[in-house]
Coordinates of C-alpha atoms in Angstrom, one line a residue:
M1 CA -54.7 -142.4 102.6
K2 CA -54.1 -145.7 100.8
A3 CA -56.8 -148.1 100.1
A4 CA -55.3 -151.7 100.8
F5 CA -55.7 -154.2 103.3
C6 CA -52.9 -155.0 103.9
R7 CA -49.3 -154.5 103.8
P8 CA -47.3 -156.3 100.5
S9 CA -45.4 -158.3 103.1
D10 CA -48.5 -159.2 105.1
C11 CA -50.5 -160.6 102.2
S12 CA -49.8 -163.5 103.0
M13 CA -51.1 -164.3 106.3
V14 CA -54.4 -162.8 104.4
P15 CA -56.8 -165.2 103.2
A16 CA -56.9 -165.1 99.3
Q17 CA -60.9 -163.7 99.7
I18 CA -59.3 -160.6 101.6
Q19 CA -56.7 -160.5 99.5
T20 CA -59.4 -159.9 96.0
A21 CA -61.5 -157.6 98.2
A22 CA -58.2 -155.2 98.4
R23 CA -58.0 -155.6 94.4
A24 CA -61.4 -154.9 93.7
D25 CA -62.6 -151.9 92.4
L26 CA -64.5 -151.2 94.5
T27 CA -65.7 -147.3 96.1
K28 CA -66.1 -147.7 99.4
R29 CA -65.3 -147.3 102.7
A30 CA -65.7 -148.8 105.9
I31 CA -64.5 -147.4 109.6
I32 CA -64.2 -149.4 112.7
H33 CA -64.0 -147.8 115.3
V34 CA -62.7 -150.6 118.4
G35 CA -63.0 -148.0 121.4
T36 CA -61.0 -147.7 123.5
E37 CA -63.7 -147.6 126.7
K38 CA -64.6 -145.4 128.9
T39 CA -63.2 -142.7 126.4
G40 CA -66.9 -141.7 125.5
T41 CA -68.6 -144.6 122.7
T42 CA -71.7 -144.2 124.6
S43 CA -72.1 -141.1 123.3
L44 CA -70.3 -141.5 120.5
Q45 CA -72.9 -144.2 119.5
S46 CA -76.1 -142.5 120.1
V47 CA -75.3 -139.7 117.5
L48 CA -74.5 -141.9 114.9
G49 CA -78.5 -144.0 116.3
E50 CA -79.8 -140.3 116.6
H51 CA -78.6 -139.4 113.4
R52 CA -78.5 -142.2 111.4
D53 CA -81.5 -141.5 108.9
W54 CA -80.3 -137.9 108.4
L55 CA -76.5 -140.2 108.1
R56 CA -77.7 -142.6 105.2
E57 CA -79.1 -139.8 103.7
N58 CA -75.4 -138.1 103.4
G59 CA -74.2 -142.1 102.7
I60 CA -73.1 -143.2 105.4
L61 CA -74.4 -146.8 107.5
F62 CA -75.2 -146.9 110.4
P63 CA -76.7 -150.8 110.2
K64 CA -78.5 -151.9 113.1
S65 CA -78.3 -155.9 112.2
P66 CA -74.9 -155.9 115.4
G67 CA -76.5 -153.8 117.9
K68 CA -78.6 -150.8 117.9
L69 CA -76.5 -148.2 119.5
N70 CA -73.2 -150.5 120.6
H71 CA -72.2 -153.3 118.1
T72 CA -71.9 -156.2 120.7
R73 CA -73.4 -159.0 118.3
L74 CA -70.8 -157.6 115.9
V75 CA -68.4 -158.8 118.4
A76 CA -69.6 -161.6 120.5
A77 CA -69.7 -163.0 116.8
A78 CA -66.3 -162.3 116.4
E79 CA -65.0 -163.4 118.9
D80 CA -63.7 -167.9 119.4
D81 CA -65.3 -171.1 119.1
G82 CA -65.2 -172.3 123.1
V83 CA -65.1 -168.4 124.5
I84 CA -68.5 -167.2 126.8
D85 CA -68.2 -163.8 127.4
N86 CA -71.1 -161.7 129.4
I87 CA -71.7 -160.4 126.4
K88 CA -71.7 -163.5 124.4
A89 CA -74.2 -165.0 126.8
H90 CA -76.4 -162.8 127.0
V91 CA -76.7 -162.2 123.0
M92 CA -76.8 -166.0 122.2
A93 CA -79.4 -166.8 124.7
S94 CA -81.9 -163.1 123.4
R95 CA -81.3 -164.9 120.5
H96 CA -82.0 -168.2 121.9
E97 CA -78.9 -169.8 119.3
T98 CA -75.9 -171.5 119.7
A99 CA -73.1 -169.8 119.1
M100 CA -72.5 -170.8 115.5
Q101 CA -75.3 -170.0 115.1
M102 CA -75.4 -166.5 116.4
R103 CA -72.7 -166.4 114.2
R104 CA -73.9 -167.6 111.0
S105 CA -77.8 -165.5 111.7
F106 CA -75.7 -162.0 112.4
R107 CA -73.4 -162.6 109.2
A108 CA -76.7 -163.4 107.3
D109 CA -78.4 -160.1 108.7
L110 CA -76.0 -158.2 108.0
K111 CA -74.5 -158.9 104.5
R112 CA -79.2 -158.1 104.0
E113 CA -78.4 -154.7 105.6
L114 CA -76.0 -154.0 103.5
E115 CA -77.6 -154.6 100.2
S116 CA -80.8 -152.7 101.2
G117 CA -81.9 -149.9 101.2
D118 CA -80.5 -146.9 100.4
P119 CA -77.1 -146.9 98.6
W120 CA -73.6 -145.5 100.8
H121 CA -69.9 -145.2 100.7
T122 CA -69.1 -145.3 104.0
L123 CA -69.8 -148.6 106.4
V124 CA -69.5 -148.0 110.4
L125 CA -69.4 -150.2 112.7
S126 CA -69.1 -148.9 116.8
S127 CA -67.9 -151.2 119.6
E128 CA -65.7 -150.8 121.9
L129 CA -66.2 -154.6 122.7
I130 CA -63.5 -154.7 120.4
H131 CA -60.7 -153.1 122.2
S132 CA -61.6 -155.3 125.2
R133 CA -62.9 -158.3 123.9
L134 CA -61.4 -159.2 120.4
H135 CA -57.6 -160.2 121.4
T136 CA -56.7 -163.2 119.1
P137 CA -55.1 -162.7 114.8
S138 CA -58.6 -165.3 113.8
E139 CA -61.5 -162.7 115.7
I140 CA -60.0 -159.9 114.1
K141 CA -59.8 -162.2 111.1
R142 CA -63.4 -163.0 111.9
L143 CA -64.6 -159.2 112.2
M144 CA -62.7 -158.3 108.8
S145 CA -64.5 -160.9 107.4
F146 CA -67.8 -160.0 108.0
I147 CA -67.1 -156.6 105.7
L148 CA -65.5 -158.4 103.1
G149 CA -66.6 -158.1 99.5
S150 CA -68.0 -154.7 100.3
V151 CA -66.1 -152.1 101.3
D152 CA -62.9 -152.1 98.9
R153 CA -60.6 -149.8 102.8
I154 CA -60.9 -150.4 106.7
T155 CA -60.2 -147.8 108.8
I156 CA -59.5 -148.5 112.0
L157 CA -60.7 -145.5 114.5
A158 CA -59.5 -145.9 117.6
V159 CA -59.3 -143.3 121.2
L160 CA -57.3 -143.2 123.2
R161 CA -57.3 -141.7 127.0
R162 CA -54.7 -142.7 130.0
Q163 CA -54.2 -146.1 131.2
D164 CA -54.3 -145.3 134.8
K165 CA -57.4 -142.4 134.4
L166 CA -59.1 -145.4 132.2
A167 CA -58.5 -148.1 135.0
V168 CA -59.5 -145.8 137.3
S169 CA -63.0 -145.0 134.9
R170 CA -63.5 -149.0 133.9
F171 CA -63.9 -149.9 137.4
S172 CA -67.0 -149.1 137.7
T173 CA -68.1 -150.6 134.5
A174 CA -67.0 -153.6 136.0
I175 CA -68.3 -153.5 139.5
R176 CA -71.5 -153.7 137.4
A177 CA -70.4 -156.3 135.0
G178 CA -70.0 -158.2 137.9
H179 CA -67.0 -158.5 139.1
K180 CA -66.2 -158.8 143.3
G181 CA -63.5 -157.2 143.9
F182 CA -62.7 -153.6 145.5
N183 CA -58.6 -153.1 146.3
D184 CA -57.9 -153.9 143.1
V185 CA -58.8 -151.6 140.8
F186 CA -55.1 -151.6 139.9
D187 CA -54.8 -155.3 139.3
D188 CA -55.6 -157.6 135.9
I189 CA -58.8 -158.7 136.1
A190 CA -60.5 -159.1 132.9
E191 CA -60.8 -162.6 133.2
H192 CA -64.3 -161.2 135.4
A193 CA -66.0 -160.9 132.1
Y194 CA -65.5 -164.6 131.1
F195 CA -67.8 -167.6 132.2
R196 CA -65.4 -169.8 129.6
L197 CA -62.1 -170.3 127.7
P198 CA -60.4 -172.5 125.3
T199 CA -57.1 -173.6 127.0
R200 CA -54.5 -171.6 126.1
R201 CA -56.4 -168.6 125.9
D202 CA -54.9 -166.1 127.2
V203 CA -56.5 -163.2 128.8
S204 CA -54.9 -159.8 130.2
D205 CA -55.5 -156.5 130.4
F206 CA -51.6 -155.2 130.9
N207 CA -51.1 -157.4 127.9
H208 CA -54.0 -156.6 125.0
Y209 CA -56.2 -154.3 127.2
Y210 CA -53.9 -151.1 128.2
D211 CA -50.9 -151.8 126.4
Y212 CA -52.2 -149.4 122.9
T213 CA -49.6 -150.7 120.8
S214 CA -50.6 -153.9 120.9
L215 CA -54.2 -153.1 120.2
V216 CA -53.1 -151.3 117.3
D217 CA -51.4 -154.4 115.6
R218 CA -54.0 -156.2 116.0
F219 CA -54.6 -154.6 112.5
A220 CA -51.3 -154.3 110.9
P221 CA -52.5 -157.6 108.2
F222 CA -55.7 -155.8 107.1
V223 CA -54.5 -151.9 107.1
D224 CA -51.0 -150.1 107.2
D225 CA -50.3 -147.2 110.2
A226 CA -52.1 -144.0 107.6
N227 CA -55.1 -146.4 108.0
I228 CA -55.2 -146.1 111.8
E229 CA -57.0 -142.7 112.9
L230 CA -55.8 -142.3 116.7
R231 CA -57.6 -139.6 119.4
L232 CA -56.4 -138.6 122.6
Y233 CA -59.2 -138.1 125.0
Q234 CA -58.1 -135.4 126.8
D235 CA -55.4 -133.3 125.9
G236 CA -54.0 -130.6 127.5
G237 CA -57.4 -129.8 129.2
H238 CA -59.8 -130.4 126.4
R239 CA -61.7 -133.4 126.9
T240 CA -61.8 -134.3 122.4
E241 CA -66.4 -134.1 122.2
P242 CA -67.9 -137.5 120.4
V243 CA -68.8 -135.0 117.7
E244 CA -65.7 -133.2 116.2
I245 CA -64.6 -137.0 116.1
L246 CA -67.5 -137.8 114.0
S247 CA -67.0 -134.7 111.4
D248 CA -63.4 -134.8 111.3
V249 CA -63.7 -138.6 110.4
L250 CA -66.8 -138.5 108.4
Q251 CA -66.2 -135.5 107.1
L252 CA -69.0 -135.0 107.6
D253 CA -70.9 -130.8 108.8
F254 CA -72.6 -131.8 112.7
G255 CA -72.9 -128.5 112.8
H256 CA -76.9 -128.5 113.7
V257 CA -76.1 -131.6 116.2
D258 CA -75.8 -131.0 120.1
T259 CA -73.0 -132.6 122.0
P260 CA -74.1 -135.3 124.2
P261 CA -73.6 -135.3 127.9
P262 CA -70.0 -136.3 128.1
E263 CA -71.3 -139.0 131.2
L264 CA -73.3 -141.2 129.8
N265 CA -71.9 -144.3 131.9
P266 CA -70.9 -142.2 135.4
A267 CA -68.6 -143.9 137.5
M268 CA -69.8 -144.3 140.6
S269 CA -69.0 -143.9 144.1
A270 CA -66.9 -144.9 146.4
E271 CA -69.6 -147.2 148.6
A272 CA -71.6 -148.0 146.2
Q273 CA -68.8 -149.3 144.5
F274 CA -68.3 -151.8 147.7
V275 CA -71.8 -152.2 148.9
I276 CA -72.5 -154.0 145.0
G277 CA -68.8 -155.6 144.8
Q278 CA -69.9 -157.7 147.6
I279 CA -73.2 -158.3 146.1
N280 CA -71.4 -160.1 142.9
Q281 CA -69.7 -161.8 145.7
R282 CA -73.8 -163.1 147.4
I283 CA -75.5 -163.4 143.5
A284 CA -74.7 -163.2 140.1
A285 CA -74.6 -161.2 137.2
H286 CA -76.4 -163.4 135.4
L287 CA -79.0 -166.5 134.9
P288 CA -78.1 -169.4 134.6
S289 CA -80.1 -168.9 130.9
G290 CA -77.0 -166.3 130.5
K291 CA -79.0 -163.2 130.3
R292 CA -78.6 -160.7 132.7
D293 CA -80.2 -160.2 135.5
E294 CA -82.8 -158.0 135.1
R295 CA -83.6 -157.6 138.4
F296 CA -80.1 -157.4 140.4
I297 CA -79.9 -154.9 137.7
A298 CA -82.7 -153.2 139.1
L299 CA -80.8 -153.2 142.2
K300 CA -77.6 -151.4 141.0
R301 CA -79.4 -148.8 139.6
R302 CA -81.1 -148.0 142.8
I303 CA -77.7 -148.6 145.1
E304 CA -75.4 -146.3 142.6
T305 CA -78.8 -143.8 143.4
E306 CA -78.8 -143.9 147.2
L307 CA -75.2 -143.7 147.6
A308 CA -74.4 -141.0 145.4
G309 CA -71.4 -140.7 147.7
P310 CA -68.3 -139.5 147.2
A311 CA -65.8 -140.8 144.0
R312 CA -63.6 -143.3 144.6
M313 CA -60.2 -142.1 145.2
N314 CA -56.7 -143.7 144.5
P315 CA -53.7 -143.5 146.2
R316 CA -51.0 -141.0 143.9
E317 CA -48.1 -144.1 144.2
A318 CA -50.6 -146.4 142.7
A319 CA -51.5 -145.1 139.8
R320 CA -48.1 -143.5 139.2
S321 CA -46.3 -147.5 138.9
F322 CA -49.5 -148.3 137.6
L323 CA -49.1 -146.2 134.1
A324 CA -45.2 -146.7 134.7
R325 CA -45.7 -150.2 133.5
F326 CA -47.0 -149.3 130.1
E327 CA -44.4 -146.4 129.0
Q328 CA -42.6 -147.9 126.5
S329 CA -45.8 -148.8 124.6
N330 CA -46.7 -145.7 125.0
D331 CA -43.5 -144.4 123.8
T332 CA -43.5 -147.1 120.6
L333 CA -46.8 -145.8 119.8
R334 CA -46.0 -141.7 120.4
A335 CA -42.9 -141.9 117.5
R336 CA -45.5 -144.1 114.7
F337 CA -48.3 -141.3 115.0
F338 CA -48.0 -138.2 117.0
P339 CA -44.3 -137.6 116.6
E340 CA -44.1 -134.2 117.4
R341 CA -45.2 -134.9 120.9
Q342 CA -42.6 -135.4 123.3
T343 CA -45.0 -137.6 125.7
L344 CA -48.2 -139.9 124.6
F345 CA -50.3 -137.9 128.0
D346 CA -49.5 -135.7 130.0
D347 CA -47.5 -136.4 133.7
D348 CA -50.5 -134.8 135.7
F349 CA -51.9 -136.4 139.5
S350 CA -52.5 -134.4 141.1
M351 CA -55.7 -135.8 141.4
Y352 CA -55.1 -138.0 143.4
P353 CA -54.8 -138.6 146.9
E354 CA -50.7 -139.3 149.0
S355 CA -53.2 -141.6 150.5
V356 CA -57.2 -143.2 151.0
D357 CA -58.8 -145.4 154.0
Y358 CA -61.4 -147.2 153.1
S359 CA -60.7 -149.2 156.4
D360 CA -63.9 -148.9 158.1
F361 CA -66.2 -150.1 154.8
P362 CA -66.7 -154.0 155.5
S363 CA -67.6 -152.9 159.2
R364 CA -69.7 -149.7 158.8
L365 CA -71.5 -151.0 155.5
E366 CA -72.8 -154.6 155.9
P367 CA -75.6 -153.1 157.6
V368 CA -76.3 -151.8 154.3
I369 CA -75.1 -154.9 152.7
N370 CA -77.7 -156.6 154.5
D371 CA -81.1 -155.0 153.9
Y372 CA -80.2 -154.1 150.0
L373 CA -79.8 -158.8 149.5
A374 CA -82.8 -158.5 152.0
S375 CA -84.8 -156.5 149.3
L376 CA -84.3 -158.5 146.3
V377 CA -87.1 -160.9 144.8
L378 CA -84.8 -164.0 144.3
S379 CA -85.1 -167.4 143.5
T380 CA -86.0 -169.9 145.5
P381 CA -82.3 -172.2 145.3
Q382 CA -80.7 -168.3 144.9
Q383 CA -82.3 -168.1 148.5
S384 CA -81.0 -171.0 150.2
A385 CA -77.8 -169.8 148.4
L386 CA -77.7 -166.7 149.4
K387 CA -78.9 -167.3 153.6
R388 CA -75.7 -170.0 153.2
T389 CA -73.4 -167.1 152.3
L390 CA -74.7 -165.0 154.4
G391 CA -74.2 -166.5 157.3
K392 CA -70.8 -167.3 156.2
V393 CA -70.1 -163.8 156.1
R394 CA -71.1 -163.2 159.9
K395 CA -68.7 -165.9 161.1
L396 CA -66.3 -165.1 159.4
W397 CA -66.6 -161.0 160.1
A398 CA -67.3 -161.8 164.0
S399 CA -64.6 -164.3 164.1

């Protein structure tokens, strides 16, 4: 692989310090695991965290300053000014810092960690939020700037999942995070995660989240295709395990490491999705400070446990039509990185039924929703707002 941050033709796009770092006679490498979401990222991060000391003994640094397991602080610090999403808001509120203070403190903390402790030759950064939240050239450049001068080669690692399956799996996560819908699994729901966006900032699932060629091309000014490591989450009935990926990319024998459970963030039932989505419409998932409301999180966990019924189903034709949107992008990526394959993903849609009907949910689950809402201890302003909303909802359903 080439020890370079950029292609020669692209170096004019990159700050001078990056070009200098690319020429430096260093022997250190950074692996940036960018996701994608819902491809076993939590399991992979769990393996890295559980074996952090063993990895360091072998010259591999999985730092704590960006986040204990998921490096969410890294992503929050890399986001553009004026962008406030649920992750950045929580990090800022938890640390009692403004966005600029948070970015400065993170840069200092990471630098201190990179320069202390036992020697290392490989740095591993991991967050699926790099895939879902860092879209602009300035955000990617800022991400790279955090490790300039510390490494001479960067590898981007991404695990790809067929887009319709990603959308179905991701929907439970979106509901947990505060999404208010139910019938929009295959819609563009990118903005649900953002509290504030700068004027003219485009946030699109179709352009940024599901388009894998677009994802890879974000890093083109900094790494060439030889330094892009792509894995398919599931191929030919075989699901790629996190330990397999780490063994391959890190060139380290993980034979003594047990494979973690495959579903650390399992999908919730259809009933749980509907009930939590309805509650999200009436109660904010975050406190006014930006921190997550732990009482609400506990209630959602309880709902998931108590309404652990059949998984959410989606109609076959809807899934097929959704995947077709990304046919050209997928084929472009296949030609670049998987030329031996005829298609990037399989075309099996047998897991989807021909039709699905959840039309009885509003009336049947209304008492369940009200019982859960009544059990939630709220502040006085929240209680008042909830009573007003429930009154409107009852009138709407009665009409």
